[in-house]
GROMACS .gro file of N, CA and C in nm:
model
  444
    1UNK      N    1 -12.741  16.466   3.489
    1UNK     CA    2 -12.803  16.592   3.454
    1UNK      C    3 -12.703  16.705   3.475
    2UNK      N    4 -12.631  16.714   3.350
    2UNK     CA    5 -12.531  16.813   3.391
    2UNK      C    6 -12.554  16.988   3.417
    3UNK      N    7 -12.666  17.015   3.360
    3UNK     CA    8 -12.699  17.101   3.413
    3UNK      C    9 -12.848  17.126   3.484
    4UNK      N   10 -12.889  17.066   3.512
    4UNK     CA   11 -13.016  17.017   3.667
    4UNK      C   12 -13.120  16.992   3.621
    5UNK      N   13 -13.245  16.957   3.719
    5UNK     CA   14 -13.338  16.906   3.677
    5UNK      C   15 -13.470  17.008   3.566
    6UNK      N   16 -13.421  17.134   3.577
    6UNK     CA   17 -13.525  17.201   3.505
    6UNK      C   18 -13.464  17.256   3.358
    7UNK      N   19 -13.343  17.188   3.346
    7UNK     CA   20 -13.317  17.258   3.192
    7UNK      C   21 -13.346  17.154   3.129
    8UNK      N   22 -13.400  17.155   3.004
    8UNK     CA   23 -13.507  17.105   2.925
    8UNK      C   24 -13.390  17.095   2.762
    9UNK      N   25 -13.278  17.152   2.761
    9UNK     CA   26 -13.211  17.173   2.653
    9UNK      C   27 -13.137  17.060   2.612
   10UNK      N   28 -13.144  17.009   2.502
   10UNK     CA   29 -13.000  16.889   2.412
   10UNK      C   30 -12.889  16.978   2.456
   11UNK      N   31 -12.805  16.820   2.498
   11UNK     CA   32 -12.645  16.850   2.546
   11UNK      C   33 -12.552  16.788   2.406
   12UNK      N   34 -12.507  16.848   2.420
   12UNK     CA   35 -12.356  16.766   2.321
   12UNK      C   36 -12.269  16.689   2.409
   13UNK      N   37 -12.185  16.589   2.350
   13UNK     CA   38 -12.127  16.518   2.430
   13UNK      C   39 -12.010  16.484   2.387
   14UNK      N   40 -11.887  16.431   2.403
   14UNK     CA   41 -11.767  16.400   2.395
   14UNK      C   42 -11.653  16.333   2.498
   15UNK      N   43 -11.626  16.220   2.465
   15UNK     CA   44 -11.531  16.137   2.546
   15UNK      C   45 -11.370  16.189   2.542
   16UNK      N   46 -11.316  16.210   2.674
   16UNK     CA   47 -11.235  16.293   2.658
   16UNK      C   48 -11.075  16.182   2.740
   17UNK      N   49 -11.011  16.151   2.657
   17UNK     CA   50 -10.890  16.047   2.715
   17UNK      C   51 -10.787  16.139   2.712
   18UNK      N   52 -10.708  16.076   2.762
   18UNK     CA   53 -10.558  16.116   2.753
   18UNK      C   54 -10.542  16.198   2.902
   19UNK      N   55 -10.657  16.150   2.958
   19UNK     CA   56 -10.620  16.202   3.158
   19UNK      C   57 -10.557  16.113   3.231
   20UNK      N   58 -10.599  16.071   3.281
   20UNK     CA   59 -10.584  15.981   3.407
   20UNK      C   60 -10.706  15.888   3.397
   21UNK      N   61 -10.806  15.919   3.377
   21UNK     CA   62 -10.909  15.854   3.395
   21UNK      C   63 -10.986  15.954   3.217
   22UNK      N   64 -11.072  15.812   3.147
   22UNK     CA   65 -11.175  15.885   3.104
   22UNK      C   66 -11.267  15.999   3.170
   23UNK      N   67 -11.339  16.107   3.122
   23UNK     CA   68 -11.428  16.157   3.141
   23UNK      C   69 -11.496  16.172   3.023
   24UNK      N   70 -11.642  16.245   3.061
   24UNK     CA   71 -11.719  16.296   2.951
   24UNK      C   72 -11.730  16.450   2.992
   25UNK      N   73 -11.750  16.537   2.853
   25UNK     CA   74 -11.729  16.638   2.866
   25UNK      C   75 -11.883  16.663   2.765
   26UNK      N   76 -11.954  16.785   2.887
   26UNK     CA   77 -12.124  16.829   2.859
   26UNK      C   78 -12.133  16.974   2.800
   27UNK      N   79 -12.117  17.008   2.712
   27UNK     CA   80 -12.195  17.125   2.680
   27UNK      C   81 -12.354  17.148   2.643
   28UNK      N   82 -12.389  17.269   2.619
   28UNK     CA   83 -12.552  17.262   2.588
   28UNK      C   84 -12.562  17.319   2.450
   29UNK      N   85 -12.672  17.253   2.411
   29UNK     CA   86 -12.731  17.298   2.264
   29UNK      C   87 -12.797  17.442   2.265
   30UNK      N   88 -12.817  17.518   2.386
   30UNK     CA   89 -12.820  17.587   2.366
   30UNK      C   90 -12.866  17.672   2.463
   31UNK      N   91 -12.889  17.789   2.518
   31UNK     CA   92 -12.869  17.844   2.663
   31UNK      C   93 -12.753  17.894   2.693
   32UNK      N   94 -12.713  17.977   2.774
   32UNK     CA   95 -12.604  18.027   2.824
   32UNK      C   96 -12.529  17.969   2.937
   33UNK      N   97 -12.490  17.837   2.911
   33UNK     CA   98 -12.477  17.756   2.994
   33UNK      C   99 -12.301  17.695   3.005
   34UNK      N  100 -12.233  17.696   3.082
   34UNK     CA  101 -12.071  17.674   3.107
   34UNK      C  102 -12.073  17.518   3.013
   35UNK      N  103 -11.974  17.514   2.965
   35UNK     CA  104 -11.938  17.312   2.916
   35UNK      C  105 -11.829  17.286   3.090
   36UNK      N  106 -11.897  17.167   3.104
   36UNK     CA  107 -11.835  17.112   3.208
   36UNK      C  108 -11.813  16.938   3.145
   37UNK      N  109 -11.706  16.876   3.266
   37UNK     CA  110 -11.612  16.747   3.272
   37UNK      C  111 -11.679  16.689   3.375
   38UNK      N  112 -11.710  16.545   3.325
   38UNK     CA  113 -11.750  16.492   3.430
   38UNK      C  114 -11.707  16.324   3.485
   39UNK      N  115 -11.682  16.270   3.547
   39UNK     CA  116 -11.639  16.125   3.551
   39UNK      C  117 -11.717  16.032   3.525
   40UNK      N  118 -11.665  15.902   3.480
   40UNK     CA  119 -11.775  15.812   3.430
   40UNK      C  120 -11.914  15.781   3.592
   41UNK      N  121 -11.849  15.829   3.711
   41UNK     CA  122 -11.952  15.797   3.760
   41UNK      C  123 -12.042  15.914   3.772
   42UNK      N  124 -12.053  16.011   3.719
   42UNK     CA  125 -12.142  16.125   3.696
   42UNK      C  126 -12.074  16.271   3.774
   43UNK      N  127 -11.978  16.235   3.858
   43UNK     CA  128 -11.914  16.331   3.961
   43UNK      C  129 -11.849  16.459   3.873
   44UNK      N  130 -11.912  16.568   3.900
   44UNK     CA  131 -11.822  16.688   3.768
   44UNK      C  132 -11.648  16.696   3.841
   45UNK      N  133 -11.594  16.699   3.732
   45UNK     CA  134 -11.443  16.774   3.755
   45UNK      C  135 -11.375  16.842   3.712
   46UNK      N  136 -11.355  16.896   3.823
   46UNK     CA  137 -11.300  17.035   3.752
   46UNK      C  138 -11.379  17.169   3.771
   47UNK      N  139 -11.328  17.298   3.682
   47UNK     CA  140 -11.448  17.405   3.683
   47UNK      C  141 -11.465  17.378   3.583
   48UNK      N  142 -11.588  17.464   3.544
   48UNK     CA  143 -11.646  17.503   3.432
   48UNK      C  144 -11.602  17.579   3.333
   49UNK      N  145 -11.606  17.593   3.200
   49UNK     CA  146 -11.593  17.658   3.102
   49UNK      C  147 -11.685  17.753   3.043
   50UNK      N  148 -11.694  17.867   3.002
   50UNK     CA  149 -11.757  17.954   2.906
   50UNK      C  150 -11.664  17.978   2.806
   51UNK      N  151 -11.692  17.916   2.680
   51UNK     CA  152 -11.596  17.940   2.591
   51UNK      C  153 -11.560  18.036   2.500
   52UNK      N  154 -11.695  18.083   2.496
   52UNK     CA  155 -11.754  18.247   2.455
   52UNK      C  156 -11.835  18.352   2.489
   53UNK      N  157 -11.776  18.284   2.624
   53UNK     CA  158 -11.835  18.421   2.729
   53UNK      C  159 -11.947  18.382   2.774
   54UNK      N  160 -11.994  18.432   2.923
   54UNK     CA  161 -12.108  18.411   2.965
   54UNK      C  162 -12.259  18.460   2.882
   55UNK      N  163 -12.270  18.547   2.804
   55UNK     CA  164 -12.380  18.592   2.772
   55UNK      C  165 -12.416  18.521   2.668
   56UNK      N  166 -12.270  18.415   2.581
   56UNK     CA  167 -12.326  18.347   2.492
   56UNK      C  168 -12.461  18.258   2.463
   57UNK      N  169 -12.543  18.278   2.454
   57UNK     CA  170 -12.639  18.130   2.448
   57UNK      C  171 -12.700  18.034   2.319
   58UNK      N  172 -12.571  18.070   2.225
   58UNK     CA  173 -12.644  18.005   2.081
   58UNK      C  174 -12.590  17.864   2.058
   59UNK      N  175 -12.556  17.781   2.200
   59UNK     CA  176 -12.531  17.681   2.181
   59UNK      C  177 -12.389  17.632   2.133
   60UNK      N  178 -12.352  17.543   2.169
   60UNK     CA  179 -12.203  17.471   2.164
   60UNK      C  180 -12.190  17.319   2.149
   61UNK      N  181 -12.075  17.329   2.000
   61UNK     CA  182 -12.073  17.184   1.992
   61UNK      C  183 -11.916  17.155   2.051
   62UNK      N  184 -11.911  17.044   2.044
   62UNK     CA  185 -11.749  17.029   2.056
   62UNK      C  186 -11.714  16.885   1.989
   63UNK      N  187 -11.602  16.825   2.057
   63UNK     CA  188 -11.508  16.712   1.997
   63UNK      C  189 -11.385  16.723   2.124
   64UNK      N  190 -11.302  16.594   2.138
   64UNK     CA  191 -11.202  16.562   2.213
   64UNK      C  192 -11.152  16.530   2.111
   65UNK      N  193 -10.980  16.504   2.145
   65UNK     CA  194 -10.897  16.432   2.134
   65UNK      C  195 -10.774  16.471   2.115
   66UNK      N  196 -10.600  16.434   2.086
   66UNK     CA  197 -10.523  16.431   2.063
   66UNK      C  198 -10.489  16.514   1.950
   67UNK      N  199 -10.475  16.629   1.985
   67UNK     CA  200 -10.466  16.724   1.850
   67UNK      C  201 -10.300  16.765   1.873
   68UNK      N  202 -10.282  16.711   1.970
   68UNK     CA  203 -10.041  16.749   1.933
   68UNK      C  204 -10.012  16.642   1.978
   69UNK      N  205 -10.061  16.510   1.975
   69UNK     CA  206 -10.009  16.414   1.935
   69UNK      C  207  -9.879  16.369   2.050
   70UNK      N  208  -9.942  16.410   2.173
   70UNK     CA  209  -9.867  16.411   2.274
   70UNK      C  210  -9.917  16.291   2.405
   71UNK      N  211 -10.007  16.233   2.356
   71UNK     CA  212 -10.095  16.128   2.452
   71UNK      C  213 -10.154  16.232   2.554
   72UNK      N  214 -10.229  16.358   2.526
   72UNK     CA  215 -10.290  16.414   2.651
   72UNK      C  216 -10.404  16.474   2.537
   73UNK      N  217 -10.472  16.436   2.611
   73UNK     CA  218 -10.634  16.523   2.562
   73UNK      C  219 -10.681  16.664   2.560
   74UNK      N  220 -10.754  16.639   2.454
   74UNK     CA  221 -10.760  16.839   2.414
   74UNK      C  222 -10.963  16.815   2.358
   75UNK      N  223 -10.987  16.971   2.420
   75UNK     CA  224 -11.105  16.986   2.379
   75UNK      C  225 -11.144  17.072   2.331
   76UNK      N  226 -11.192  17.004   2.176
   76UNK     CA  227 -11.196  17.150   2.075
   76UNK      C  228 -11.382  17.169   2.095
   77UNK      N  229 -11.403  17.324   2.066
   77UNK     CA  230 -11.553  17.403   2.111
   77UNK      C  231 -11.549  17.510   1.991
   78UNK      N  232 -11.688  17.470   1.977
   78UNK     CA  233 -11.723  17.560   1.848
   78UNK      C  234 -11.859  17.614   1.823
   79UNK      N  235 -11.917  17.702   1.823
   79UNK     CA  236 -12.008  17.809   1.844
   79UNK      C  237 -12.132  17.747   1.739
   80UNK      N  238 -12.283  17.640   1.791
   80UNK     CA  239 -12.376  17.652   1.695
   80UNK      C  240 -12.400  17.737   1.613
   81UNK      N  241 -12.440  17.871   1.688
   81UNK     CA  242 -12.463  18.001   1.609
   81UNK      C  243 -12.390  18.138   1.621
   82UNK      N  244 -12.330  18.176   1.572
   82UNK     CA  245 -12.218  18.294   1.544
   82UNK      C  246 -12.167  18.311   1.361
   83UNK      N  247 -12.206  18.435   1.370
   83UNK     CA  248 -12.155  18.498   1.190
   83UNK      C  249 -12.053  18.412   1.149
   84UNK      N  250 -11.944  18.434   1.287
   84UNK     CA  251 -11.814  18.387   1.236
   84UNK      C  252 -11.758  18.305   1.349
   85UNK      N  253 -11.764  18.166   1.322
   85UNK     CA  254 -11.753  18.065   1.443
   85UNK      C  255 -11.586  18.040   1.444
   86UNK      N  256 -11.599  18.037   1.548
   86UNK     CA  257 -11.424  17.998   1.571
   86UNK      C  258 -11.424  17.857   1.641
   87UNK      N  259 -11.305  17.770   1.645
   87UNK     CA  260 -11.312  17.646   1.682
   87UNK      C  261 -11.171  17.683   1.798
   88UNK      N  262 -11.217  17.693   1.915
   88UNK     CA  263 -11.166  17.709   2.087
   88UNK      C  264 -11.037  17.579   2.105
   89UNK      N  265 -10.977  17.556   2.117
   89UNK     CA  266 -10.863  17.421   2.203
   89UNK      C  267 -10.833  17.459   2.328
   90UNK      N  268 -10.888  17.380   2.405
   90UNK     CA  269 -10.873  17.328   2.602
   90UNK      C  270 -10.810  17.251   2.609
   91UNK      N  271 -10.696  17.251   2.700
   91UNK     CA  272 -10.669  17.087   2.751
   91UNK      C  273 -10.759  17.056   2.779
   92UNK      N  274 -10.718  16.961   2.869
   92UNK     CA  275 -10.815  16.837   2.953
   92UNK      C  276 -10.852  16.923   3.093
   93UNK      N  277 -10.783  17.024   3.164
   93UNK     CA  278 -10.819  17.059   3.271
   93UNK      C  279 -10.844  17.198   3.223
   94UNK      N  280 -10.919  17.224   3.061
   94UNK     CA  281 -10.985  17.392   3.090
   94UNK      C  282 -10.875  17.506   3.071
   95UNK      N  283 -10.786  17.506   2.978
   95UNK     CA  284 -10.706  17.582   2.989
   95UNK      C  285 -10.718  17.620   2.815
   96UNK      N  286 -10.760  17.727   2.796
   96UNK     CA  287 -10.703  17.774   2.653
   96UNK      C  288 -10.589  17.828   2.619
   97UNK      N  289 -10.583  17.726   2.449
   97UNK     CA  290 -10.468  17.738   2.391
   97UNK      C  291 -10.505  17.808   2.322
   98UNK      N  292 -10.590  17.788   2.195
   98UNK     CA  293 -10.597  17.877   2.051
   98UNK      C  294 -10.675  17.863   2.008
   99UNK      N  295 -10.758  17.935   1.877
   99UNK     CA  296 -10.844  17.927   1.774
   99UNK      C  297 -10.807  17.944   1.687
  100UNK      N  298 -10.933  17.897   1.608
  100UNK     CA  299 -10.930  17.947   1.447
  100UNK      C  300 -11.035  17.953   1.379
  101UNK      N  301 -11.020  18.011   1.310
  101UNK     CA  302 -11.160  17.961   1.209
  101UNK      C  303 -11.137  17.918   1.072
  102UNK      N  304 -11.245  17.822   1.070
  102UNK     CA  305 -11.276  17.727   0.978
  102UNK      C  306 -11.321  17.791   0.814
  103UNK      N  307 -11.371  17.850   0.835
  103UNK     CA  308 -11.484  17.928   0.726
  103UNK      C  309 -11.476  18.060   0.788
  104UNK      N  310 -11.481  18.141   0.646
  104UNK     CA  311 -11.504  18.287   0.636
  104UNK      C  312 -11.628  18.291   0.547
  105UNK      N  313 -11.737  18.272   0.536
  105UNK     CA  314 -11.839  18.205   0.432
  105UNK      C  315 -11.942  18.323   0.460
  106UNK      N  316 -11.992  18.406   0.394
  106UNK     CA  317 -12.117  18.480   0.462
  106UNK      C  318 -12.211  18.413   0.461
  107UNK      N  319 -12.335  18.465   0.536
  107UNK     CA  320 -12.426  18.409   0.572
  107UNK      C  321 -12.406  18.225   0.647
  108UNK      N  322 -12.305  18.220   0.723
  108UNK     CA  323 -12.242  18.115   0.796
  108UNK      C  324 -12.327  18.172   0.943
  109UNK      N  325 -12.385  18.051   0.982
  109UNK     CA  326 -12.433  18.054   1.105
  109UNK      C  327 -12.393  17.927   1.252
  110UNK      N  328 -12.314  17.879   1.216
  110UNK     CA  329 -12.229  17.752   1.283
  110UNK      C  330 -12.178  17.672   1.271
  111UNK      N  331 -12.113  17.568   1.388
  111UNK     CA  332 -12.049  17.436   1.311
  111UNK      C  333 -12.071  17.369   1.373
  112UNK      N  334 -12.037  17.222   1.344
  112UNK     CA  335 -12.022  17.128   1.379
  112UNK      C  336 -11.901  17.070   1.362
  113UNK      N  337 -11.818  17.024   1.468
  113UNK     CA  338 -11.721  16.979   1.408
  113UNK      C  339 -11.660  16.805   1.535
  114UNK      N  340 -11.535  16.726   1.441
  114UNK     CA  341 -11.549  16.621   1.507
  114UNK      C  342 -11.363  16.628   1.461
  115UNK      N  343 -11.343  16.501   1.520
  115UNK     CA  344 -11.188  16.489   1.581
  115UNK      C  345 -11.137  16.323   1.541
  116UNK      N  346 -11.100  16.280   1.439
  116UNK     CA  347 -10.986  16.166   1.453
  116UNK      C  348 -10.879  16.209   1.306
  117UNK      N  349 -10.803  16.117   1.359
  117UNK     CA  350 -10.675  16.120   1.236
  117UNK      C  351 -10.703  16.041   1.104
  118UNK      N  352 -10.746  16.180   0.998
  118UNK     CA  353 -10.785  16.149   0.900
  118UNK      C  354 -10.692  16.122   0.809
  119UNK      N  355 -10.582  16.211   0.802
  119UNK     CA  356 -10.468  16.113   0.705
  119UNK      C  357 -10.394  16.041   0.770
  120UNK      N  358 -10.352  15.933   0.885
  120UNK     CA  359 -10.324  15.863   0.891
  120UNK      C  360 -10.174  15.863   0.912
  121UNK      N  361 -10.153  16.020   1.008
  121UNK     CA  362 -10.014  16.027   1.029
  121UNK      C  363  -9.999  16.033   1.171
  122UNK      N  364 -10.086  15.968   1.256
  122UNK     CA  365 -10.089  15.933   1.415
  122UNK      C  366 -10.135  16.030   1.504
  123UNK      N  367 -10.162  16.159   1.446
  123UNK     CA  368 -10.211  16.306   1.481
  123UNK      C  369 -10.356  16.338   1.473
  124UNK      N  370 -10.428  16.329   1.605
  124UNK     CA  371 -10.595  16.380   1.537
  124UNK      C  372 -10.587  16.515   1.483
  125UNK      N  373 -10.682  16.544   1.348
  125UNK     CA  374 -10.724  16.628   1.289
  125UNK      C  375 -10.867  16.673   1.378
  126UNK      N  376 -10.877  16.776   1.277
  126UNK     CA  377 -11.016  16.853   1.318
  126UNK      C  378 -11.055  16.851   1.161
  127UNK      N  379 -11.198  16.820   1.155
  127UNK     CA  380 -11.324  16.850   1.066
  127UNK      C  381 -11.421  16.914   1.100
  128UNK      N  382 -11.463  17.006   1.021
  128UNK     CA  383 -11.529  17.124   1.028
  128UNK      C  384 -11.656  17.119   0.934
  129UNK      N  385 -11.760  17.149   0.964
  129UNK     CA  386 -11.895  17.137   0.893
  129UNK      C  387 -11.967  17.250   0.905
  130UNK      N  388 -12.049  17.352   0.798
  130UNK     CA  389 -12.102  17.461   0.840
  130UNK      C  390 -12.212  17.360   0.918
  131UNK      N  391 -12.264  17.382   1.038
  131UNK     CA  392 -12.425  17.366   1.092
  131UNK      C  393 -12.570  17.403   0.999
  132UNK      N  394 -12.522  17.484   0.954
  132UNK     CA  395 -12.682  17.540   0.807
  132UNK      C  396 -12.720  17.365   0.741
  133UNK      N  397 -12.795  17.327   0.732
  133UNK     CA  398 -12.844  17.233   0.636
  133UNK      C  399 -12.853  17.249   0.525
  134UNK      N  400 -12.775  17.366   0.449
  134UNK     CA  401 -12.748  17.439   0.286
  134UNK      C  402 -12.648  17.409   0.266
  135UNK      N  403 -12.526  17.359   0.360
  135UNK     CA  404 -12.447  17.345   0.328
  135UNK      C  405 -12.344  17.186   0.317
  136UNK      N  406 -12.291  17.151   0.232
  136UNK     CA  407 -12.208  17.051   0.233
  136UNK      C  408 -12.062  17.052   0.247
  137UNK      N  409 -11.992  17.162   0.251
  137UNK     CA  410 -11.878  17.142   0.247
  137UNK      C  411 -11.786  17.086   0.399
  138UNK      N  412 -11.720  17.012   0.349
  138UNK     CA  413 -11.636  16.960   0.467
  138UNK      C  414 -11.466  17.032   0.466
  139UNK      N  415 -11.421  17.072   0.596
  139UNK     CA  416 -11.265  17.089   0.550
  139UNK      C  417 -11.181  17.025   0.663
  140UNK      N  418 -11.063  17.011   0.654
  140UNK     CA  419 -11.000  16.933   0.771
  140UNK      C  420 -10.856  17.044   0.808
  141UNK      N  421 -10.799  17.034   0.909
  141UNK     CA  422 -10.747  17.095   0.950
  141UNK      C  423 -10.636  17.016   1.096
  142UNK      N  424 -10.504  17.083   1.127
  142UNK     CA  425 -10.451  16.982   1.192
  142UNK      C  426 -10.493  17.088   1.322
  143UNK      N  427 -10.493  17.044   1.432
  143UNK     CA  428 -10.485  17.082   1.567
  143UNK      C  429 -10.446  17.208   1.596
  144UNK      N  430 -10.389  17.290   1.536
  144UNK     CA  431 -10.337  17.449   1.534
  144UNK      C  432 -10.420  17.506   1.417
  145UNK      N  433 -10.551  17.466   1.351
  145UNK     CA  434 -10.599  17.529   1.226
  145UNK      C  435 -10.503  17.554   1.128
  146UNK      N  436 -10.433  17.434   1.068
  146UNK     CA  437 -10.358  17.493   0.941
  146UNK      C  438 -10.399  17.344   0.872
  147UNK      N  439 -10.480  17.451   0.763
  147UNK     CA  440 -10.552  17.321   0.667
  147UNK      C  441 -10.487  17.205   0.659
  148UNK      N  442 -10.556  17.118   0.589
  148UNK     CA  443 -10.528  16.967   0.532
  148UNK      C  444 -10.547  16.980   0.364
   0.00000   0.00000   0.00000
């Protein structure tokens, strides 16, 4: 229960390698709630994250993985609901690198997005999905947001 027995909210989830040890990494669907790391035996590590600030509460998705292709883990975070969602990169211990955004689309209200190496050049990508159920478009992008 990563964030205790009375929050009632869907978590997002993501397996996060390239540490020392697997972890899983918890954000919330929605609430103003930190994304935290936790070990496979439930133990959190580390601090916590607000990736868009504490007052945010429109929910957070994310994705792990190898986005510089360096054998160390990265955790990309991206805003359910925001005009204009940006996609966050953490290492593994909580440290921001960069954003970007995916879509400039009006009437854009979030994303979804997920993480493996889609062309097949040993480098995880990032895929990007508006969250609206109006929408279909998919785009891919390498680890620094510069399209595919």
């Amino acid at each position: 229960q990563p964030y205790g027995k009375s929050f009632n909210g869907g978590i997002r989830v993501a397996v996060l390698r390239g540490t020392s040890s697997l972890q899983i990494v918890a954000a919330p669907e929605s609430g103003a709630k930190p994304v935290r790391r936790f070990s496979l035996q439930g133990k959190q590590v580390g601090g916590s994250v607000y990736p868009f600030g504490k007052s945010y509460g429109g929910g957070i998705a994310l994705a792990a993985g190898d986005v510089e292709s360096i054998g160390a883990g990265y955790v990309l975070m991206t805003q359910l609901s925001a005009k204009t969602p940006r996609v966050r990169v953490y290492t593994a211990d909580g440290a921001y690198l960069r954003q970007f955004a995916p879509f400039t689309i009006k009437g854009l209200t979030g994303l979804n997005i997920a993480v493996g190496d889609v062309n097949g050049d040993g480098v995880s990508d990032v895929l990007a999905v508006p969250a609206s159920k109006n929408s279909a478009m998919v785009r891919m992008f390498d680890g620094h947001g510069g399209a595919l």
